[in-house]
mmCIF file of C-alpha atoms in Angstrom:
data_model
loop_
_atom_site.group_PDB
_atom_site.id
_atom_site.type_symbol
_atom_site.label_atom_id
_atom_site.label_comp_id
_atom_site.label_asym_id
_atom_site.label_seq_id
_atom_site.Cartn_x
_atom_site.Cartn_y
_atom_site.Cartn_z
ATOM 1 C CA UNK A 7 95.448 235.686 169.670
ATOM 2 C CA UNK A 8 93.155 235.886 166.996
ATOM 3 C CA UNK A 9 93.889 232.677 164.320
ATOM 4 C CA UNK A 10 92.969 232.220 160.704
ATOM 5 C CA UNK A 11 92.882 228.383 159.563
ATOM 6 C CA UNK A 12 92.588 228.799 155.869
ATOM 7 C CA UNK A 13 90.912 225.283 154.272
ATOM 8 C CA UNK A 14 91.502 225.404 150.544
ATOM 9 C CA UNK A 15 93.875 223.125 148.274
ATOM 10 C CA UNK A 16 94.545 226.453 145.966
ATOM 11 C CA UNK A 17 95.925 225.873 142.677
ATOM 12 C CA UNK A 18 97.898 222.539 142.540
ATOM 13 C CA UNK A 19 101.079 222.618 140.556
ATOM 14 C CA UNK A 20 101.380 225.974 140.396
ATOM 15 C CA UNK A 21 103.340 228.022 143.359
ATOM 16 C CA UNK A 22 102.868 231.600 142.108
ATOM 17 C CA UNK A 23 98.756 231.331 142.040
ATOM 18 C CA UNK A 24 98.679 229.702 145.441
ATOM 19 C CA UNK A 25 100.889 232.969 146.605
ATOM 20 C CA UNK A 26 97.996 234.770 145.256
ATOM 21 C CA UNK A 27 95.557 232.575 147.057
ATOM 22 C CA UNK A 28 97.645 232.821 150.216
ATOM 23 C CA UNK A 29 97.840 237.137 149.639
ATOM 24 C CA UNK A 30 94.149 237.104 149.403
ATOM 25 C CA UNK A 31 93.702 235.372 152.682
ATOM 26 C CA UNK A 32 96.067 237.150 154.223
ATOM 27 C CA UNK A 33 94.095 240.703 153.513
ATOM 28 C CA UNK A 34 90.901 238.881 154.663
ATOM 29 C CA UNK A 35 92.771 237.625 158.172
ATOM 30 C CA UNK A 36 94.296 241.294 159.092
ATOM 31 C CA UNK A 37 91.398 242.902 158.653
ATOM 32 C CA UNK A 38 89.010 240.420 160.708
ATOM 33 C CA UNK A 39 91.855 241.205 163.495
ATOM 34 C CA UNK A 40 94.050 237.616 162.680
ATOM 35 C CA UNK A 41 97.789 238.019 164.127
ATOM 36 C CA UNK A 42 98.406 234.371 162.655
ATOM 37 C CA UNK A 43 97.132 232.870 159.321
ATOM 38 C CA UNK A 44 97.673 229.197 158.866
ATOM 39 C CA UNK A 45 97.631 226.606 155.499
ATOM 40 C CA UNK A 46 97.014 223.379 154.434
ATOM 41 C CA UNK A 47 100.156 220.944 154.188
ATOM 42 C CA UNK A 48 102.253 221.841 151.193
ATOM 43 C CA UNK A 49 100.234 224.697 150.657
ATOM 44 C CA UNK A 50 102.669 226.608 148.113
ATOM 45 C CA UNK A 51 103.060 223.630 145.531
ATOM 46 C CA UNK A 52 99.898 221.401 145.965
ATOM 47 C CA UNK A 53 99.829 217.886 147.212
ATOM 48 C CA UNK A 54 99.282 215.185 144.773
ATOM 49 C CA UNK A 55 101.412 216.576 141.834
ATOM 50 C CA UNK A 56 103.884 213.821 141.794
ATOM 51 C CA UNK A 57 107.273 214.318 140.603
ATOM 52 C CA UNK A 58 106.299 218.097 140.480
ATOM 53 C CA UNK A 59 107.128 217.845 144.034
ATOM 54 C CA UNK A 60 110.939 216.981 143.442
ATOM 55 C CA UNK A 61 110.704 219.527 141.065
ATOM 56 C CA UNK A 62 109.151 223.026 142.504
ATOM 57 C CA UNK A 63 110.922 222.042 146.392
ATOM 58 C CA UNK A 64 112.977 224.734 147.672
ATOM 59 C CA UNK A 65 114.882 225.656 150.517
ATOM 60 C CA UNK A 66 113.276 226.758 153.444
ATOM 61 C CA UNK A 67 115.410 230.746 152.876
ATOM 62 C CA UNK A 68 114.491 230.212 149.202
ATOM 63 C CA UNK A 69 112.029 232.266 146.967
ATOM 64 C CA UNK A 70 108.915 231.388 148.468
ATOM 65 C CA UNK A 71 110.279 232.037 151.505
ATOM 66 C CA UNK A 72 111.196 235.672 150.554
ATOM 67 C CA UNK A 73 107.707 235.913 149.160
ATOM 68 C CA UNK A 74 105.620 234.535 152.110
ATOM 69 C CA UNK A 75 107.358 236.948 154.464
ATOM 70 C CA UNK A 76 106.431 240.273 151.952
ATOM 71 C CA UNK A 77 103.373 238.907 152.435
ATOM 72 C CA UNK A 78 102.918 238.786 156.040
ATOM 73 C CA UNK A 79 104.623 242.146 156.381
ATOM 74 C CA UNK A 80 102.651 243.612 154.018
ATOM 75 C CA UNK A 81 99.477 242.095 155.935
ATOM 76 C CA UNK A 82 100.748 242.471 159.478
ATOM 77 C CA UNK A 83 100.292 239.232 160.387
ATOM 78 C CA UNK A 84 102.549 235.939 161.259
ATOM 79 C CA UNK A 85 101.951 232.871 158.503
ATOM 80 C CA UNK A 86 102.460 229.375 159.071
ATOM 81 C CA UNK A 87 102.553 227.422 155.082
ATOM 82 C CA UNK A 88 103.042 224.320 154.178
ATOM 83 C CA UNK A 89 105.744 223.397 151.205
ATOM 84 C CA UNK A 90 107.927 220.727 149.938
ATOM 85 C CA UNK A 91 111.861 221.769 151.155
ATOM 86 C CA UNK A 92 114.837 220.830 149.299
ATOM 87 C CA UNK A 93 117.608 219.774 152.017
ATOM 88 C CA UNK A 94 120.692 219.373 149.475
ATOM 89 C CA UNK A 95 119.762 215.777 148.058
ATOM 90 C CA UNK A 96 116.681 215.168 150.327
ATOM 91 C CA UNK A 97 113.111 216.550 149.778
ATOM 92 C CA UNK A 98 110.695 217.090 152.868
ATOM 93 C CA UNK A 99 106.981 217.540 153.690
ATOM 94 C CA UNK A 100 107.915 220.567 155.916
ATOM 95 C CA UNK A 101 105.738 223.631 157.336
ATOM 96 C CA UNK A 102 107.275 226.967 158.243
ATOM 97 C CA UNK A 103 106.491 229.895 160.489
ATOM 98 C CA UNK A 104 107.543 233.195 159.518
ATOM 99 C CA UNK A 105 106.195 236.703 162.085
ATOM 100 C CA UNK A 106 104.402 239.609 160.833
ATOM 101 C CA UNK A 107 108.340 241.446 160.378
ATOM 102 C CA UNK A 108 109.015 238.863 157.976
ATOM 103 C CA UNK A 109 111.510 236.888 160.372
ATOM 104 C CA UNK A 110 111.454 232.691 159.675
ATOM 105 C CA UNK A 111 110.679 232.040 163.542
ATOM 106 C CA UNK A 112 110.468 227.923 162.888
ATOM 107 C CA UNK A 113 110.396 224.964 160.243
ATOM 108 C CA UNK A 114 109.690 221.807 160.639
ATOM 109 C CA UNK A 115 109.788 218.562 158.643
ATOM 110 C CA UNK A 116 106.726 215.820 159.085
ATOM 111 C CA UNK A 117 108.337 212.857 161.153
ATOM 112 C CA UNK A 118 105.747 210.788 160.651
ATOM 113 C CA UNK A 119 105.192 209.904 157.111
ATOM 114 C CA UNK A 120 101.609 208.705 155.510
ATOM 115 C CA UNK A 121 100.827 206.173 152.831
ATOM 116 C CA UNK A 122 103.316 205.011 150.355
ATOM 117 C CA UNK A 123 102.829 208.011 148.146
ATOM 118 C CA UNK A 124 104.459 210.241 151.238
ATOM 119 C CA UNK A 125 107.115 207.217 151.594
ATOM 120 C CA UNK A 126 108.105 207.739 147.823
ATOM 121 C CA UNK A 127 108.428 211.650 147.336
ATOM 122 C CA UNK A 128 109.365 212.034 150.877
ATOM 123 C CA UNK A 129 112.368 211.922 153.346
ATOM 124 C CA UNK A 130 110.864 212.067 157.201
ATOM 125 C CA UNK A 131 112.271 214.852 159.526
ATOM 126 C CA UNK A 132 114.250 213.893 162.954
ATOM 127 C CA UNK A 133 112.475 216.740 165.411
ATOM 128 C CA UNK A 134 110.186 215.679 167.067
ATOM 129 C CA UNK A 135 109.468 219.485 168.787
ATOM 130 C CA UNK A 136 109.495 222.181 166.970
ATOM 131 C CA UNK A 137 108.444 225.765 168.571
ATOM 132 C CA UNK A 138 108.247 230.017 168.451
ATOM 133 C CA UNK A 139 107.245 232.541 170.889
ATOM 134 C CA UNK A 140 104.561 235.025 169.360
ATOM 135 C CA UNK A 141 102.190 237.237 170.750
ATOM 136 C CA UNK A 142 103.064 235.857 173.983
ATOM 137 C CA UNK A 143 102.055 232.466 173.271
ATOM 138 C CA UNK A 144 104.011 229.703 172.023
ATOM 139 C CA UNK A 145 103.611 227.720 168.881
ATOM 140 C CA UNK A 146 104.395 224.726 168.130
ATOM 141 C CA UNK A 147 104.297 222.428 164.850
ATOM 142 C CA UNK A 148 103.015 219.521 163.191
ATOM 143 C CA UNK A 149 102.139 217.976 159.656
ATOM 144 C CA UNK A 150 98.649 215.712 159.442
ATOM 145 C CA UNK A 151 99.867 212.319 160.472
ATOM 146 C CA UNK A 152 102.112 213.704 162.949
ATOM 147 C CA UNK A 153 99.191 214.559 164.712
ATOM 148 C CA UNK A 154 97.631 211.051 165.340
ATOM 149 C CA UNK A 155 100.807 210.035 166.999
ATOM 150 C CA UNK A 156 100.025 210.803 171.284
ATOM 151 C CA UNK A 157 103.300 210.791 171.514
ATOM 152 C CA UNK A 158 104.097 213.986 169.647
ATOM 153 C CA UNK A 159 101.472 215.625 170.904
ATOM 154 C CA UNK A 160 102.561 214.753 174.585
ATOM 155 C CA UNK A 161 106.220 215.933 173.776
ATOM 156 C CA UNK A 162 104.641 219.464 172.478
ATOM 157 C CA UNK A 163 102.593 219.418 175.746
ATOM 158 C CA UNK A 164 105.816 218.911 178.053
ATOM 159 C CA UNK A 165 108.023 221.952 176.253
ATOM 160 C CA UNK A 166 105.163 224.066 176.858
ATOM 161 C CA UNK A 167 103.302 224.908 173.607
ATOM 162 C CA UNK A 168 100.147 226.683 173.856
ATOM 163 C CA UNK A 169 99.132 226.181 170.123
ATOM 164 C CA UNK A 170 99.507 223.872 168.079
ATOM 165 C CA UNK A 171 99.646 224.397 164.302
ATOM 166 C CA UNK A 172 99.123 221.472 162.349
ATOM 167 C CA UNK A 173 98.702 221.576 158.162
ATOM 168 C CA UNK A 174 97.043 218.976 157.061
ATOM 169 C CA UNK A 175 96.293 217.191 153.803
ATOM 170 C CA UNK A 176 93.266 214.896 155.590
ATOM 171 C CA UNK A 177 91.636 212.437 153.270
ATOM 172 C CA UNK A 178 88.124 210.262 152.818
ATOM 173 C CA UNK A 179 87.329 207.596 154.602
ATOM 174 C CA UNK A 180 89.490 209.217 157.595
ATOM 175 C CA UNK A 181 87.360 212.370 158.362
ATOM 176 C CA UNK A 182 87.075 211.151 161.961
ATOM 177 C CA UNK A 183 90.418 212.340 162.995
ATOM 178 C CA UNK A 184 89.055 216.180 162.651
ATOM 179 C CA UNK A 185 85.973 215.319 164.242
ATOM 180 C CA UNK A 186 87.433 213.224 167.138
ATOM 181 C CA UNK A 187 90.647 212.761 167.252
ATOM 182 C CA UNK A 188 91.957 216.646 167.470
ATOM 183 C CA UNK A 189 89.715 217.516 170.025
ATOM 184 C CA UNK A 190 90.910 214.926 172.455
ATOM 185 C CA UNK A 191 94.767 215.927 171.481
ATOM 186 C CA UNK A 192 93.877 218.976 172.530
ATOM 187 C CA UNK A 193 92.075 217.895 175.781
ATOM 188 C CA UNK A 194 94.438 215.634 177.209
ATOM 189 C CA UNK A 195 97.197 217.661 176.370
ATOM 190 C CA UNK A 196 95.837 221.056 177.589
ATOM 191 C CA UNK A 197 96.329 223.317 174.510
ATOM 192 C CA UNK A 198 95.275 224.374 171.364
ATOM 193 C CA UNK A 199 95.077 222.703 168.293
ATOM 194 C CA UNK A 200 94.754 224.174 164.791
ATOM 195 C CA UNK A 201 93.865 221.836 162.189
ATOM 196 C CA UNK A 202 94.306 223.404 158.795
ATOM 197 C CA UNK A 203 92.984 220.672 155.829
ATOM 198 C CA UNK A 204 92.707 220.766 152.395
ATOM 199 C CA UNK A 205 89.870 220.271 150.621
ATOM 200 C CA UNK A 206 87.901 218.403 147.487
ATOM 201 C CA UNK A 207 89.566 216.126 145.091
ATOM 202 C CA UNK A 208 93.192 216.453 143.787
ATOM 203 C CA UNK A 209 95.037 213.240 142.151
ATOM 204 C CA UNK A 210 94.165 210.049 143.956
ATOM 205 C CA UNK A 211 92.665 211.765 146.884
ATOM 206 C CA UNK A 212 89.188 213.247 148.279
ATOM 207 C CA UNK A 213 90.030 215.648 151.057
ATOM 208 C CA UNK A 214 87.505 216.612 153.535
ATOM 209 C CA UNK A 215 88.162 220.058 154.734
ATOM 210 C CA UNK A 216 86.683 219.914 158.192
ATOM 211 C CA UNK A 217 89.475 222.630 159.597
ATOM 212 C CA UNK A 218 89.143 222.755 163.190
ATOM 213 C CA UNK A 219 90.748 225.019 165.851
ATOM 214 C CA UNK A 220 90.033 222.810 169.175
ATOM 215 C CA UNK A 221 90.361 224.040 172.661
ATOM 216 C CA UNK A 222 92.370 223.150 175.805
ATOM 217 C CA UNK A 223 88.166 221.722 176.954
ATOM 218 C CA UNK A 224 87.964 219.350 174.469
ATOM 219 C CA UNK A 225 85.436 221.476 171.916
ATOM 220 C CA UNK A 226 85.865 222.726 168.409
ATOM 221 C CA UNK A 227 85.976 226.090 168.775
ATOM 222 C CA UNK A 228 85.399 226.329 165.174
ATOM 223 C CA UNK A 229 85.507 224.306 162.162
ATOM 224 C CA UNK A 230 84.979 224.345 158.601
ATOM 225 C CA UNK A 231 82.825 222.608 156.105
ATOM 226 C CA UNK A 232 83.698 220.987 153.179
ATOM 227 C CA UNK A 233 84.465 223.994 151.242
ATOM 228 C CA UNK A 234 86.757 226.654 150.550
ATOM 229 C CA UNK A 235 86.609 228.649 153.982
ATOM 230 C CA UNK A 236 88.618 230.752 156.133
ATOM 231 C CA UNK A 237 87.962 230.568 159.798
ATOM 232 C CA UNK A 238 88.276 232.868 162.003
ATOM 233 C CA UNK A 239 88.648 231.442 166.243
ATOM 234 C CA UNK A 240 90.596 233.196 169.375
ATOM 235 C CA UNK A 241 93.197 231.602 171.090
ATOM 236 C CA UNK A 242 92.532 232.947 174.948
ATOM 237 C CA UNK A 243 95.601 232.446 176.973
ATOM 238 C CA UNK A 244 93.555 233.045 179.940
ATOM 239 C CA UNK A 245 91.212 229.999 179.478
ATOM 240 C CA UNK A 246 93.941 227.891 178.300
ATOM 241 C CA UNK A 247 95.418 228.803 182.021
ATOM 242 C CA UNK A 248 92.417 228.040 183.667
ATOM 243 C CA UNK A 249 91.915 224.756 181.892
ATOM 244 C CA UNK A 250 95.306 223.822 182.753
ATOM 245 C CA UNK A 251 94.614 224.095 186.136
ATOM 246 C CA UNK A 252 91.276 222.738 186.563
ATOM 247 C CA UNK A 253 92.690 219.793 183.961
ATOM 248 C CA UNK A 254 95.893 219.021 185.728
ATOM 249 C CA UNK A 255 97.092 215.713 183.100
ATOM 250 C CA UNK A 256 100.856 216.925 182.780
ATOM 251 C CA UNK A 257 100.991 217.534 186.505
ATOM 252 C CA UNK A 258 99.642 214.444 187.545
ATOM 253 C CA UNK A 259 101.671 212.028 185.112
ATOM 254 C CA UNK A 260 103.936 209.309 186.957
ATOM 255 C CA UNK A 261 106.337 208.790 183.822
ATOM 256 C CA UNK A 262 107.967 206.030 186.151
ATOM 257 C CA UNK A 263 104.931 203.466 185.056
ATOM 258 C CA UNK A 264 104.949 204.500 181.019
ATOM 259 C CA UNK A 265 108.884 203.155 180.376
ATOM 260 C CA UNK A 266 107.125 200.715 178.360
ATOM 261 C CA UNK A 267 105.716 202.835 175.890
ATOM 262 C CA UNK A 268 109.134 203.977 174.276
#
């Protein structure tokens, strides 16, 4: 399945421009043959915009909702965005996955919450595994810190998920976790990882792009700069099969002796 990680922190503040930034990307993914275009965490709103965030969340069937799917049917292609939901009196980092019909196939909420700036704006989500079936593959979910957590990663790996989808909003001095860190998630776990960043400054915060789509051997299949981009990598269920195989971690685990992790 052929997987668009698009590394920009479009227009912060402003939800209707990064539509228009997410439309644009969307014609350049069908027509380099993408089935699945992915953001940045909370893509639709920008990042570090405050109490804006309080202020522009919606539901996860609200507007934007209705406008990401015209989108992807318009496009042809499934679209996995980041945006702040409102959940009656909470507000959540969350990332949703809606097909190429326009169908909301999966949202999740970030468990795992970063920094006292997420801790102030944010309420953490409760599930840990959140998944779809498309093209034959399935999906699964993250947000940025989730990521750095083996744990989730591990769970994703045990329910099966073949790619990972993880928006991101991946600061300086912490560039090593797209460099490193994702590449070994995605080794010892046996999948894909897609690591979708923003990028330059906004508010407090440098981020440092560095969008990676890692394989099931441990390599970046491709990654970004530190610029605007929009990569273009295949994920190859056949490889991923015969990695699994010749990389047997899940099948070889003896959860007897971890008890003591949880």
């Amino acid at each position: 399945m052929r997987t668009a990680l698009l590394q920009s922190s479009g227009r912060p503040g402003s939800a209707a421009e990064n539509l228009k930034v997410l439309d644009e990307a969307a014609a350049r993914a069908a027509a380099a043959g993408a089935a699945l275009l992915a953001t940045p965490e909370m893509f639709l709103t920008g990042y570090a915009i405050g109490a804006g965030i309080g202020r522009l969340a919606e539901p996860a069937d609200g507007d934007w909702a209705d406008a990401v799917a015209d989108i992807a049917c318009r496009h042809g292609l499934a679209i996995a965005y980041g945006y702040p939901e409102r959940a009656v009196a909470d507000v959540h980092n969350s990332a949703q996955l809606i097909s190429a019909d326009g169908t909301r196939l999966a949202g999740y909420r970030k468990t795992h919450l970063f920094g006292r700036f997420e801790h102030d704006h944010f309420t953490p989500g409760d599930r840990p595994v959140v998944q779809a079936e498309l093209d034959g593959l399935t999906v699964g979910l993250l947000i940025c810190y989730d990521v750095e957590f083996p744990e989730n990663v591990r769970a994703h790996a045990l329910a099966g998920t073949d790619l990972l989808v993880v928006p991101t909003a991946q600061m300086h001095p912490y560039q090593f976790v797209a460099e490193s860190l994702v590449p070994v998630r995605a080794f010892e776990n046996q999948m894909y990882v897609a690591y979708v960043n923003r990028v330059g400054p906004e508010g407090e915060f440098d981020f440092v792009g560095l969008s990676t789509l890692a394989g099931p051997d441990g390599t970046a299949r491709a990654r970004a700069g530190r610029t605007e981009d929009l990569l273009i990598a295949d994920v190859d269920p056949g490889f991923l099969a015969a990695s699994r195989e010749a990389n047997p971690y899940l099948r070889d685990r003896r959860p007897g002796l971890y008890r003591s992790v949880v």
